[in-house]
């Protein structure tokens, strides 16, 4: 999973990136301090792995991972190459989803590229630039499809017609992800790699002294939530400065600090949970003395394809999957106890994997 962190200059993108990856991307009070995208791979917090590690005492514990890309700040005109527009757009195209950081705090010491804090305006600036870039992409697609139809390629007629419909939607300033499509149409648009078709998580970046259970009711945050609701996106409230503080704390100190703030989970935990939900991802687990590991798959994945995540031979020679639910193993304490209770199931090729399944794949090649 690759998430692109985007936003206008000086909204807190690099500060947030520093916090969640501890990668030390430069954060400075001027536009374009992030020129090349900084990339960091971070583990997905999963308490189930800790439980399995206590049971098996493995040589290695391997969590699932998420890749974050801190992308250069955008300005008006990026779709025409203004600022670092072309690089910005190409880096977004490579991501699975977008984390759009929106400034929801006042601070006279931190310059705002447009002179004042206005979350709705800031979101519109970025969305418009992405829409304009997609319109250019679609124009080329439609023109090519129309030429092929004239040359006798009837299969291109649907693509040309769909492209024209979607183009009208974009001309209204609306992102492609809000246009209703059937499954066949989704298969076509997937090949267009439209920027506004990517799922978006809005990160409402608030001031340190505003963190707490009432943060959702802050006027700037409510403005972001209203926009997100209109397009079916999600919002999570975060303070990049607070996240940077807790990034280097020991686990116990971090837990106490979060409890004092009344927020329970760190921004990273909430971001990853929201990202998994957004992209329809789940994790299954493998456990043994050599390694306890979490594997990320798409919800709805069948057992052979899940096995293929480990090795292609596992999918090619799949025989069956021996599966036990994490909650059952956690409750009974050992795999043998689960077997005695009949809780370890033998599943075939049509089994759809569930989040938290602990699996042993049997295969033969």
Phi, psi and omega in degrees: 000127183239118182248128177265124178268116184234168178159171175294163175301144174066033176259352178112014182300307185290328175296316178296317179300316177303317185293315188273344178244346185052032185268354174070033175297139183297132175237117183221161187272056172202153182296151174067026176290337173262108184258303171270147182292131174275134183241135176221139178252124184238149179287148175275119179299128181211102183296339179297326178295324178297319179295315180295323179296324177294326181285316191258343185046057185286163176291334185212141173241123185237107178281165168292162182229157175233138177259126176252138177238119178272109188260144183308145180299144184261150172229168176303138179093005181300324181296340177258010177093007179295152180059235177248033190308310185296319178294317180304311184293320181293326180288324176297320184301333183275354184265155178281327181207164183245131169257106185265106181278125182243128181287120180236031180224150174263135175200107184294345180275349180246115184296137170258133186300334178252011171089345180205163180269121180207092185305318182297315178297316182299317178297317180299321181301310182291316181299318181298318180295321178290321177298315180298320178295319179293324179298320178296317178300313183293322178304315180295318180299314182296315180299319179294316180297319180296321177297317181293326177296317179297331179275007175100004179272090184295335182297337183279350182299318180295319181296318180295316182293317179296318179299320179294320179296316182291326179297319177298321178298316180293324180298338176276005179082013183263142179288153181300330184293345180266001180271126182290128181229147171274177186297320179296319180292322177299322180296325179288310184293335178300328180281354180271343177053050181286139182293320183276003175272346182287140177295148184235137169247124177270125176257105179279105187272109185254169179288157181305316186281002178256357181291137179153181185296341182266004185299329182298339184264002178295140184305315180296320179296318180297327177295319178293316181298323180296317178294315181298319180299322181294337181244009177074025178262174181248157178232138167228141184269136185211153168243109182301324179296317178296317180299322179294324178294315186278348183300329183256010179279153172290153185309315181294316179297319179297315181298317179296318182295316179296322179294319178299322180285342180077027181246352171072299182247152174288164177299323179298314179300315181291324179296314181292319177301315180294323180293318178300315180296316182300317184266003178067042183255151173222171177237136166249165188234147169239145186218139178183181183290332179283317186201142166248129190214146174255138181237132181267130176223165176280139177304134182099356179292136178273163188305313182299321180289325175296320178297326179296340175296329180282310178197143181300330178297327180297321179284317184296321183253024185305130175250304179197169176239128175266115193236137170224142178288141180305316183300323179291315179295320180297321182289317185271337171094334179216156178294323179298320179296323178294321179295318180298328180273359180073027184264353175266116187258149173258113185247146182261199188294338183267001182292130177266122185295148178242152178299130179088002173298134171255123195233142165239117182270132173257131181211165179209124178230000000 
